[in-house]
mmCIF file of N, CA and C in Angstrom:
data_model
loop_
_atom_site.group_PDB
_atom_site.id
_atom_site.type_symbol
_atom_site.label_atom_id
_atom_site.label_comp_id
_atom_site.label_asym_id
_atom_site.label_seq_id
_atom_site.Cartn_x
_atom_site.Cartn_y
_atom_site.Cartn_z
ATOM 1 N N UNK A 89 2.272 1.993 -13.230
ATOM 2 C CA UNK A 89 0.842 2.109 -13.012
ATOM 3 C C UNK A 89 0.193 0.761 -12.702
ATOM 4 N N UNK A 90 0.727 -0.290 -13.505
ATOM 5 C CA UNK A 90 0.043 -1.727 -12.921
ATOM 6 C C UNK A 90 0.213 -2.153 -11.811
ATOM 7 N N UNK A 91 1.884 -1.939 -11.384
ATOM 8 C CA UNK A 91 1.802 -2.087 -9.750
ATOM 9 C C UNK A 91 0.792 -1.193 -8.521
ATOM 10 N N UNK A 92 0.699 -0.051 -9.258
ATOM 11 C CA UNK A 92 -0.269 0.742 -8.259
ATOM 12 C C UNK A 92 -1.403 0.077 -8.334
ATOM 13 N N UNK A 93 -2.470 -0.436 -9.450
ATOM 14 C CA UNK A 93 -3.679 -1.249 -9.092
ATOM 15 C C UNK A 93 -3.578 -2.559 -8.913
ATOM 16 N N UNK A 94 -2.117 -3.418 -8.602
ATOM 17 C CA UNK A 94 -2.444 -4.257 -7.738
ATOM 18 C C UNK A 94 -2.093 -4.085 -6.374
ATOM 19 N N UNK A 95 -1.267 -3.342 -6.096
ATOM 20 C CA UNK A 95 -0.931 -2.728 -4.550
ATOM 21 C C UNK A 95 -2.807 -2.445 -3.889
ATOM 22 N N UNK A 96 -3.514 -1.261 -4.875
ATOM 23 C CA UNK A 96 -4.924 -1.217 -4.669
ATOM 24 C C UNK A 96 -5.722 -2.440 -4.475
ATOM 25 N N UNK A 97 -5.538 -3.545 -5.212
ATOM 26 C CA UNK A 97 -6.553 -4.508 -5.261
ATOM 27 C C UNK A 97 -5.961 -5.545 -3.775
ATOM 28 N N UNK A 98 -4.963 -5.717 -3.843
ATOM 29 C CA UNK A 98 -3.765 -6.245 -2.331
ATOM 30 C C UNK A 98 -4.580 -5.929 -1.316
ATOM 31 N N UNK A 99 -4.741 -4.372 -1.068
ATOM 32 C CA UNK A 99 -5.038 -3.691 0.102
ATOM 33 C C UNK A 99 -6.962 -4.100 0.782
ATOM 34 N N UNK A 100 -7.791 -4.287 -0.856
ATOM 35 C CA UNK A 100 -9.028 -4.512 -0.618
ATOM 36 C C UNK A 100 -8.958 -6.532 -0.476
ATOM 37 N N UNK A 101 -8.486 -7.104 -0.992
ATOM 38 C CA UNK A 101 -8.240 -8.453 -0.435
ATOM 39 C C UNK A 101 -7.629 -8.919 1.196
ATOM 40 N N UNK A 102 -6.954 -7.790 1.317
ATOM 41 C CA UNK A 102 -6.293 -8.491 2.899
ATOM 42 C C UNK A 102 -7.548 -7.328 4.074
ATOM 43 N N UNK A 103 -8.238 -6.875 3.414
ATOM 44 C CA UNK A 103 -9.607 -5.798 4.170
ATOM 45 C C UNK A 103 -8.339 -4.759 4.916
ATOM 46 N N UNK A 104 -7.742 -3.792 4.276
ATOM 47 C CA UNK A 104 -6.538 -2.568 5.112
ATOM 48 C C UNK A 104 -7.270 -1.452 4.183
ATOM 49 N N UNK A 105 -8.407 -1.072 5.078
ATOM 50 C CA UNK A 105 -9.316 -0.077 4.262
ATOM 51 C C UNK A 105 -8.616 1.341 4.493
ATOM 52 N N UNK A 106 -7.863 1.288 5.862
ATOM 53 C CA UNK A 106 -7.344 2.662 6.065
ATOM 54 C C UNK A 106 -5.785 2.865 5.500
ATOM 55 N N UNK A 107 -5.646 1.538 5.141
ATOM 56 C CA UNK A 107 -4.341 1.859 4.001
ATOM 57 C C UNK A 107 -5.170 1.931 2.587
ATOM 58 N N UNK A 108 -5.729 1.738 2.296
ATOM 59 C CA UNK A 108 -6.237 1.894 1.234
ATOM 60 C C UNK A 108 -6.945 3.404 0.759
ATOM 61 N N UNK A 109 -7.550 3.707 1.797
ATOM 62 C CA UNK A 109 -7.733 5.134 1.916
ATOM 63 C C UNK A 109 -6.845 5.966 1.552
ATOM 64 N N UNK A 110 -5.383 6.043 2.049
ATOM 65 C CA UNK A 110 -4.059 6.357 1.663
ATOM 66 C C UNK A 110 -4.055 6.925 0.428
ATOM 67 N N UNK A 111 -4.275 5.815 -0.136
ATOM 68 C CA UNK A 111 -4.305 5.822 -1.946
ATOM 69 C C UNK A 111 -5.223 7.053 -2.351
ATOM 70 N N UNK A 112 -5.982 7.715 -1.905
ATOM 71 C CA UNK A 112 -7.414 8.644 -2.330
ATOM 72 C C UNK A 112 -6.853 10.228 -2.114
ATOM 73 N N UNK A 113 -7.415 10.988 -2.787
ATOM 74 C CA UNK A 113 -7.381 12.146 -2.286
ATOM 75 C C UNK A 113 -8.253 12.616 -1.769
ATOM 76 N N UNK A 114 -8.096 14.124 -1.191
ATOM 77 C CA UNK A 114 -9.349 13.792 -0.252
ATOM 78 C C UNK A 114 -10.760 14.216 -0.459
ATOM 79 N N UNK A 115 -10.635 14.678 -1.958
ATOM 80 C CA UNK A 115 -12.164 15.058 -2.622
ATOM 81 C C UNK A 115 -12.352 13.808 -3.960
ATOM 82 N N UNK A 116 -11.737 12.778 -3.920
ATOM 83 C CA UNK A 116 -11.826 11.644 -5.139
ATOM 84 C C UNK A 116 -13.154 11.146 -4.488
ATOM 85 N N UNK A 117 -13.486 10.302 -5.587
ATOM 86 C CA UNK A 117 -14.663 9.715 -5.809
ATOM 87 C C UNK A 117 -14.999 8.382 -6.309
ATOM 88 N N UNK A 118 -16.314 7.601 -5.965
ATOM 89 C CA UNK A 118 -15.989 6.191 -6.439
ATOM 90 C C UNK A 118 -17.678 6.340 -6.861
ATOM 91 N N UNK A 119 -17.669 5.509 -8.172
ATOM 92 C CA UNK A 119 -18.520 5.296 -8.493
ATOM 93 C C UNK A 119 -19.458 3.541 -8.507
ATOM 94 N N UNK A 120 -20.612 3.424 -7.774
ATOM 95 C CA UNK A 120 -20.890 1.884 -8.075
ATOM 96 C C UNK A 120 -22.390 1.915 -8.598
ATOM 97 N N UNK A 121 -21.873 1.316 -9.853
ATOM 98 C CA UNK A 121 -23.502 1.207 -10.285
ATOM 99 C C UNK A 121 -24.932 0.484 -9.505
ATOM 100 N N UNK A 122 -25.607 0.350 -10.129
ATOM 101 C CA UNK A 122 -26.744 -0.194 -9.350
ATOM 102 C C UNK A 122 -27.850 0.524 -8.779
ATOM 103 N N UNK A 123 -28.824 -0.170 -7.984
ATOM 104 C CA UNK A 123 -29.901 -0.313 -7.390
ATOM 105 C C UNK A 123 -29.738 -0.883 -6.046
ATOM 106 N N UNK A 124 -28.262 -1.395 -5.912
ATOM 107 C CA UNK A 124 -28.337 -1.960 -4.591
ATOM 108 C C UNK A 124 -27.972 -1.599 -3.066
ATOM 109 N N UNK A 125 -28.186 -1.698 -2.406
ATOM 110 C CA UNK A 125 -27.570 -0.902 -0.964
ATOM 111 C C UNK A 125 -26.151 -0.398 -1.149
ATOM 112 N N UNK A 126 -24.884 -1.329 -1.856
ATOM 113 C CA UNK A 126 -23.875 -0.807 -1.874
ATOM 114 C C UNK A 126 -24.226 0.449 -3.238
ATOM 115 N N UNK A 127 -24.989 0.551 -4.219
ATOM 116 C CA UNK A 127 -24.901 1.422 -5.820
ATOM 117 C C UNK A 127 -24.677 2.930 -5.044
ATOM 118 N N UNK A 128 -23.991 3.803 -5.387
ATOM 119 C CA UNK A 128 -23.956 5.283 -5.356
ATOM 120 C C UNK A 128 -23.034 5.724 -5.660
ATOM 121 N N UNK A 129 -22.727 7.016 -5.676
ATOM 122 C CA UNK A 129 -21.460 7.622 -5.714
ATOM 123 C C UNK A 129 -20.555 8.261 -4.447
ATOM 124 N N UNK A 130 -20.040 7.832 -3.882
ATOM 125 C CA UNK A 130 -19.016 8.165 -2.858
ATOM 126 C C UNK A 130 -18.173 9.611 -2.702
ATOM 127 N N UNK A 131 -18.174 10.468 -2.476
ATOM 128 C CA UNK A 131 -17.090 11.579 -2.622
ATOM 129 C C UNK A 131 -16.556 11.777 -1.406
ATOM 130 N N UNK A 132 -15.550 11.876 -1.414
ATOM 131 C CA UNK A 132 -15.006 12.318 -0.093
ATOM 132 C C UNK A 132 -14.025 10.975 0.710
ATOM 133 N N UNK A 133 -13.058 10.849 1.476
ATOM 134 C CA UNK A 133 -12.583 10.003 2.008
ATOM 135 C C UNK A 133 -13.702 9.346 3.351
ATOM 136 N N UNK A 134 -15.058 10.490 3.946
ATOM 137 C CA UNK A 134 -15.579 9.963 4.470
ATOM 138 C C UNK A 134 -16.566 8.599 4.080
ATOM 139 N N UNK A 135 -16.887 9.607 2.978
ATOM 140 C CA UNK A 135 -17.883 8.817 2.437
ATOM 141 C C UNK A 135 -17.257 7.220 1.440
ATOM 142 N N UNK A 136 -15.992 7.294 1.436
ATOM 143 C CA UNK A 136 -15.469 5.986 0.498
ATOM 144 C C UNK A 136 -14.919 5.434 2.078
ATOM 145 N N UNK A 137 -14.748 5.601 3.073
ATOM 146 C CA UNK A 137 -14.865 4.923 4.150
ATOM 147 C C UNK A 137 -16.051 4.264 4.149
ATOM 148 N N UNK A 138 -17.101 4.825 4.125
ATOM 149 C CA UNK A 138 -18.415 4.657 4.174
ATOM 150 C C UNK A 138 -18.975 3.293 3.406
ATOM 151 N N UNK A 139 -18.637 3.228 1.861
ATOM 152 C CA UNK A 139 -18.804 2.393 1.326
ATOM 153 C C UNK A 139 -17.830 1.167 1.589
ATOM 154 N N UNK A 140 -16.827 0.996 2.376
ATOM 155 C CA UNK A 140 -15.800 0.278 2.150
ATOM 156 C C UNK A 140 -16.452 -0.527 3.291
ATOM 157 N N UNK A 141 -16.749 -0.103 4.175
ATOM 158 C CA UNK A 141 -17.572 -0.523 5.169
ATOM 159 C C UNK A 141 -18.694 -1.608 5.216
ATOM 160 N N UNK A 142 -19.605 -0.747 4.303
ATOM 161 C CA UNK A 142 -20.751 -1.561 3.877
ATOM 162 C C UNK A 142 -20.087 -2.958 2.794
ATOM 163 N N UNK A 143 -19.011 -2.339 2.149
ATOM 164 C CA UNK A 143 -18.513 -4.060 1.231
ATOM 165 C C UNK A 143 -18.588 -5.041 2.033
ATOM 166 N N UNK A 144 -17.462 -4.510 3.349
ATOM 167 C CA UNK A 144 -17.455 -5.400 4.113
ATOM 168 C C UNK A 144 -18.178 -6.238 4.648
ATOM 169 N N UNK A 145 -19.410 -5.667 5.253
ATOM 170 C CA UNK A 145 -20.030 -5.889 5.905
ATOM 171 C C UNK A 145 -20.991 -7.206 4.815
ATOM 172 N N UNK A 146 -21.394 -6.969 3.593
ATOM 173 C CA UNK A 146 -22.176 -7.396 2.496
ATOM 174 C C UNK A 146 -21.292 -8.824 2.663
ATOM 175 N N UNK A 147 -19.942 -8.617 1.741
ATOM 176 C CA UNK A 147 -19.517 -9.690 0.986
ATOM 177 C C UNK A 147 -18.300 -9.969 2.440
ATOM 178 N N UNK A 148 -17.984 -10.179 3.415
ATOM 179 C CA UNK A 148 -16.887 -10.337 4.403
ATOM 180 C C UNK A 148 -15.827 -10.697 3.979
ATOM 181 N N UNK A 149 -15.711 -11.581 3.342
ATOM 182 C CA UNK A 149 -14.432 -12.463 2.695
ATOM 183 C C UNK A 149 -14.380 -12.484 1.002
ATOM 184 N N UNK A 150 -14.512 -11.225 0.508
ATOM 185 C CA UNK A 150 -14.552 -11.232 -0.796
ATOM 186 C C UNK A 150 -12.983 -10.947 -1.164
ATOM 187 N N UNK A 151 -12.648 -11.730 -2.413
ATOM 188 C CA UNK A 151 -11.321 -12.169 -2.851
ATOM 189 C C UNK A 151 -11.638 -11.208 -4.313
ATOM 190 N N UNK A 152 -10.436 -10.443 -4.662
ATOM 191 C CA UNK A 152 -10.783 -10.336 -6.401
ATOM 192 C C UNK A 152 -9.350 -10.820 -6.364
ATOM 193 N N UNK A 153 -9.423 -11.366 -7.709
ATOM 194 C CA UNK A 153 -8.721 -12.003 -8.999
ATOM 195 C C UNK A 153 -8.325 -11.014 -9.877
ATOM 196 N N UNK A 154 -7.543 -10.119 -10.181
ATOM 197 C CA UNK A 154 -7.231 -9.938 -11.412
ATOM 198 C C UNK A 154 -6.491 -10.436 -12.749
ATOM 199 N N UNK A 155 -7.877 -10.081 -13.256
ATOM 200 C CA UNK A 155 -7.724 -11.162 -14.740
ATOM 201 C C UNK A 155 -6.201 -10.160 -16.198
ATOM 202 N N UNK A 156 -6.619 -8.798 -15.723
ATOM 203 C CA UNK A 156 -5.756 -8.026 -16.830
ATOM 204 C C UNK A 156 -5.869 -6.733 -16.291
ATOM 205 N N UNK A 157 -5.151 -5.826 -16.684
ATOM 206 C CA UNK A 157 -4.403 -4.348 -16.565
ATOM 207 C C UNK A 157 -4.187 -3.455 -17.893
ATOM 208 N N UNK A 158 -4.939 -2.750 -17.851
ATOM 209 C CA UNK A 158 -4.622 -1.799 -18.891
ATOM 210 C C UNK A 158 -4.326 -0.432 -18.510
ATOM 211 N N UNK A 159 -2.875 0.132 -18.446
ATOM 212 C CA UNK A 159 -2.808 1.180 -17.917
ATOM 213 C C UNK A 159 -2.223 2.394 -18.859
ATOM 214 N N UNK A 160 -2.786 3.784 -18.711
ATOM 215 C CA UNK A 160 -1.540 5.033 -19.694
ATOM 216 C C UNK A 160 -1.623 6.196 -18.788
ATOM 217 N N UNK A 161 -1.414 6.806 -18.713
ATOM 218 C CA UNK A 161 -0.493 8.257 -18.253
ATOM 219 C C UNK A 161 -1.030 8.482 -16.958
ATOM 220 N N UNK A 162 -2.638 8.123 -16.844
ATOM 221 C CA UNK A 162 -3.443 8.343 -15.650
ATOM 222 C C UNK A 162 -4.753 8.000 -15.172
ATOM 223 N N UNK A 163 -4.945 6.504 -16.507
ATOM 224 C CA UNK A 163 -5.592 5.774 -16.365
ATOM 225 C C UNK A 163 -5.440 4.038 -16.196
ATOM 226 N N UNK A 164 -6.130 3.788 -15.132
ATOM 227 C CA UNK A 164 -5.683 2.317 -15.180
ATOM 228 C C UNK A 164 -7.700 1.428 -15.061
ATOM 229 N N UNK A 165 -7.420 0.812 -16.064
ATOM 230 C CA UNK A 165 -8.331 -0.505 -16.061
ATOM 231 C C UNK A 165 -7.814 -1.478 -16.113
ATOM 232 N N UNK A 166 -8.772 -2.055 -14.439
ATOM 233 C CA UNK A 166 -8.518 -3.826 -14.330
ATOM 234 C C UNK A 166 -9.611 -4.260 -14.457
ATOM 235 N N UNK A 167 -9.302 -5.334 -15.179
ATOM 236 C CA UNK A 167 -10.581 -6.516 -15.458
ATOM 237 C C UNK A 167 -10.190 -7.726 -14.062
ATOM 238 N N UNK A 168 -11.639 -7.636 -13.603
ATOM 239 C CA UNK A 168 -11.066 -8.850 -12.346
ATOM 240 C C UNK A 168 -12.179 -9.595 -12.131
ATOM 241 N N UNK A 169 -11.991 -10.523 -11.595
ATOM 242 C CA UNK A 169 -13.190 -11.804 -10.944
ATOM 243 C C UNK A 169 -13.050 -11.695 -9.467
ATOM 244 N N UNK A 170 -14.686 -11.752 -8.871
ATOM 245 C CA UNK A 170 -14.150 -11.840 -7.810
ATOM 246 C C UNK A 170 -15.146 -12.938 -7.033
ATOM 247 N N UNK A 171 -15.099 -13.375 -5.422
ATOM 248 C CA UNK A 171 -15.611 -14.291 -4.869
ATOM 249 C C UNK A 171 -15.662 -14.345 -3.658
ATOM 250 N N UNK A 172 -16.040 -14.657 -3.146
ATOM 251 C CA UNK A 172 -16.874 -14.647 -1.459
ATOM 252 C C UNK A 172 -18.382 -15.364 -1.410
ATOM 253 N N UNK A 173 -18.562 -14.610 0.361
ATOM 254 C CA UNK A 173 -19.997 -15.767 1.033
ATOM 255 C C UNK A 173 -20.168 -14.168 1.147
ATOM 256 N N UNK A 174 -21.713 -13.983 1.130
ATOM 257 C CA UNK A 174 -22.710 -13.159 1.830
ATOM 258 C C UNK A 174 -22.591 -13.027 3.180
ATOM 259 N N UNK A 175 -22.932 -12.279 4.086
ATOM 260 C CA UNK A 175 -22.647 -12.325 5.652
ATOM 261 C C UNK A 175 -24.339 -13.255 5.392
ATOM 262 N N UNK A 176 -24.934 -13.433 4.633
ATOM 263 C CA UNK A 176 -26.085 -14.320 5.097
ATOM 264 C C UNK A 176 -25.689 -15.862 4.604
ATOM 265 N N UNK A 177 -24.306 -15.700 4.325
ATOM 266 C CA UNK A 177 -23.372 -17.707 4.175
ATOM 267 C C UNK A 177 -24.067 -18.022 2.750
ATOM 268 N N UNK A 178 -24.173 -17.030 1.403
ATOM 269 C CA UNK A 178 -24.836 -17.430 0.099
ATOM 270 C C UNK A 178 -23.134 -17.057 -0.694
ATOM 271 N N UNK A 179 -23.037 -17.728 -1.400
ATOM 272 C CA UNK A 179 -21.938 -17.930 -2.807
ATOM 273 C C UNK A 179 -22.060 -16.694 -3.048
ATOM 274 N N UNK A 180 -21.288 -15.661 -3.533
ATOM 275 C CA UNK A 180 -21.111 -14.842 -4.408
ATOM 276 C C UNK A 180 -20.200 -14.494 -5.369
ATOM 277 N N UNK A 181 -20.213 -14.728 -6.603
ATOM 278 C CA UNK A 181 -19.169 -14.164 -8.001
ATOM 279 C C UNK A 181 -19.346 -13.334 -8.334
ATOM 280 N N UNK A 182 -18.439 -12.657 -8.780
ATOM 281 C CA UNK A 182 -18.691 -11.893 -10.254
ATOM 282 C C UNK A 182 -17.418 -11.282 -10.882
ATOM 283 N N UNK A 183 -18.138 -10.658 -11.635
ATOM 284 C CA UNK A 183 -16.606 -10.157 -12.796
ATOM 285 C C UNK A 183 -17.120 -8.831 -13.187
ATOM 286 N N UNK A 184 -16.128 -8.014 -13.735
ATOM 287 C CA UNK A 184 -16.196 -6.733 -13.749
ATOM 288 C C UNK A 184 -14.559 -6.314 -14.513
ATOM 289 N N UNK A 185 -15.330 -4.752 -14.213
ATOM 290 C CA UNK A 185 -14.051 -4.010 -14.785
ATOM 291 C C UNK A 185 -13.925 -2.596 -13.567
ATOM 292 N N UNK A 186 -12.665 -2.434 -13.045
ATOM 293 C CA UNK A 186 -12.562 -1.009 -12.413
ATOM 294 C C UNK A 186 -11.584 0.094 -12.993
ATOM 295 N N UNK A 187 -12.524 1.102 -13.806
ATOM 296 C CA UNK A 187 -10.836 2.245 -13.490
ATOM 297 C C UNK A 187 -10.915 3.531 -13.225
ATOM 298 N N UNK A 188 -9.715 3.073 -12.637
ATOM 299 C CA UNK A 188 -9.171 4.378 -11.654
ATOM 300 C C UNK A 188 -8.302 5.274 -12.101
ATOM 301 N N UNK A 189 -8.898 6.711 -11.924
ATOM 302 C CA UNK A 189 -8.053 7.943 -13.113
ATOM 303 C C UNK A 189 -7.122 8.047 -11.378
ATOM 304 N N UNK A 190 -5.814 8.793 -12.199
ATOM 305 C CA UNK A 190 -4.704 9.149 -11.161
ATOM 306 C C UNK A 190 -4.288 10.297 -11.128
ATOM 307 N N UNK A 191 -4.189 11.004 -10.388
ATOM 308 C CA UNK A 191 -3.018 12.491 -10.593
ATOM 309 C C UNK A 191 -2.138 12.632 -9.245
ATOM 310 N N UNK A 192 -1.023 12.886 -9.482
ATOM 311 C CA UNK A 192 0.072 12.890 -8.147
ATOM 312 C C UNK A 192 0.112 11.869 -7.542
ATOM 313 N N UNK A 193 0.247 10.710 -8.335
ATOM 314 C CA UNK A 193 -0.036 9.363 -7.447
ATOM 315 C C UNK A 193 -1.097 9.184 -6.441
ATOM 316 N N UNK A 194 -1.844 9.856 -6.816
ATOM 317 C CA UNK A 194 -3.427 9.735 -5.665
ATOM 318 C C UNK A 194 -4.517 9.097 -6.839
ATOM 319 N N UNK A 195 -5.869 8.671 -6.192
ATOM 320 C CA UNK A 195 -7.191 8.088 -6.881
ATOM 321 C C UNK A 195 -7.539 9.357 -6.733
ATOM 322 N N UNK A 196 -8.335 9.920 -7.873
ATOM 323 C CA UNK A 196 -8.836 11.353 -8.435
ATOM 324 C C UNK A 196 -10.326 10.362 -8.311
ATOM 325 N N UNK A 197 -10.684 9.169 -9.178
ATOM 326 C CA UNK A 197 -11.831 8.824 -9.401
ATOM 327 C C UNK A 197 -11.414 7.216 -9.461
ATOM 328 N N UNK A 198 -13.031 6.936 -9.534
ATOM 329 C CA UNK A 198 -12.897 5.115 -9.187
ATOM 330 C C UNK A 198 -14.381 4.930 -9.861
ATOM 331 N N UNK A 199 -14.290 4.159 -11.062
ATOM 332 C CA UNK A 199 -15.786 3.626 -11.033
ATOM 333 C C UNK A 199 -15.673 1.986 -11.293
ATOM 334 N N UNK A 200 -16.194 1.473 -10.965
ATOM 335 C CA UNK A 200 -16.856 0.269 -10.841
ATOM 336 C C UNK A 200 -18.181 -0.289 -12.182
ATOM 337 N N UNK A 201 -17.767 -1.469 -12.932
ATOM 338 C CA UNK A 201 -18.764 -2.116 -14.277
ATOM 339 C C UNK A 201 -18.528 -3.345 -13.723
ATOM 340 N N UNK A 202 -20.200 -3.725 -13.396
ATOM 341 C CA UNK A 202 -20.360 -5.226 -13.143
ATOM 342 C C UNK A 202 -21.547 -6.026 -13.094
ATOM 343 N N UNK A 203 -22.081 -6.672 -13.133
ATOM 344 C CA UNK A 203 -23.577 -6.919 -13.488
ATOM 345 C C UNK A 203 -24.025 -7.175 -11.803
ATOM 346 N N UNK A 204 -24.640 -6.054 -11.725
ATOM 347 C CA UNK A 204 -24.955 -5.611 -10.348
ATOM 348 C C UNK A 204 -26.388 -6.497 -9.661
ATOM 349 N N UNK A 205 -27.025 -7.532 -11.038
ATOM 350 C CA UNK A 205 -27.957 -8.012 -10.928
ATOM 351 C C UNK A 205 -27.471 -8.956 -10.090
ATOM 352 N N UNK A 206 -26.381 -9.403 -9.821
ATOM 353 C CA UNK A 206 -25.281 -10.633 -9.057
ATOM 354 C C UNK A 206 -25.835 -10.614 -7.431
ATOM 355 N N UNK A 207 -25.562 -8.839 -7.424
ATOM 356 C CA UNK A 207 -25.530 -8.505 -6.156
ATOM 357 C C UNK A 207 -26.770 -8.362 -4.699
ATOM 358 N N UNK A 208 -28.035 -8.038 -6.063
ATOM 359 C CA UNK A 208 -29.257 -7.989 -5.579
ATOM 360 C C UNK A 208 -29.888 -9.876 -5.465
ATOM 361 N N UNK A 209 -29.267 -10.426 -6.253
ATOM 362 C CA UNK A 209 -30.049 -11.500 -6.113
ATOM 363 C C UNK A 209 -29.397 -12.273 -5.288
ATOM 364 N N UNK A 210 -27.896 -11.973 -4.577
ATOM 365 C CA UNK A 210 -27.446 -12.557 -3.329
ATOM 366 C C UNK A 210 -28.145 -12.274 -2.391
ATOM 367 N N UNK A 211 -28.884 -11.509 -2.086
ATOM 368 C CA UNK A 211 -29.853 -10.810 -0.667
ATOM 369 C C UNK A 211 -28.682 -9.930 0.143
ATOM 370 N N UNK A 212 -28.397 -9.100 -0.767
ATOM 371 C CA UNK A 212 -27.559 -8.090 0.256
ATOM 372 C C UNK A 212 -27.998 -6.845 0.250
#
């Protein structure tokens, strides 16, 4: 299971959104907290296209770090740091936690914990 969320986190660092997609089934879901253009809930492979998109587009060159892995039968939490420029060329950090429930080796669900206040006060 730890190799599967760094294979996941691999795929969002080198930007291989349609390998990454791979990983999803095709009614899973991602959750991102917030208030901010990226915050909602995603369902569907269209719609987590959708958001993967807009990351991009926000943070271009965002790197995560994973800091730790906690995984059991069909849950995995990673604690990670992550880092990039704004497409408007501003610093961005932060740290968080993601986990992702599994069944049949597919993402069933995805939510996202991070102080989303990071994100609004980058101007994205």
């Amino acid at each position: 299971m730890k190799d599967f969320a760094v294979n996941i986190f691999n795929l969002i660092n080198e930007k291989k959104w349609d390998e990454l997609l791979e990983y999803f089934t095709e009614d899973s879901y991602f959750v991102f907290p917030g208030s901010s253009p990226l915050g909602g809930t995603y369902k569907g492979l269209n719609e987590l296209k959708r958001f993967f998109r807009k990351m991009a587009i926000a943070v271009p060159d965002i790197t995560f770090n994973i800091i730790n892995i906690i995984a059991s039968e069909n849950l995995i939490a990673v604690q990670w740091e992550n880092k990039g420029q704004t497409r408007k060329k501003i610093d961005y950090e932060n740290q968080g936690v993601t986990v992702i429930e599994i069944a049949h080796n597919k993402i069933v669900s995805m939510r996202d914990y991070l102080d989303t206040e990071k994100i609004i006060s980058s101007g994205k």
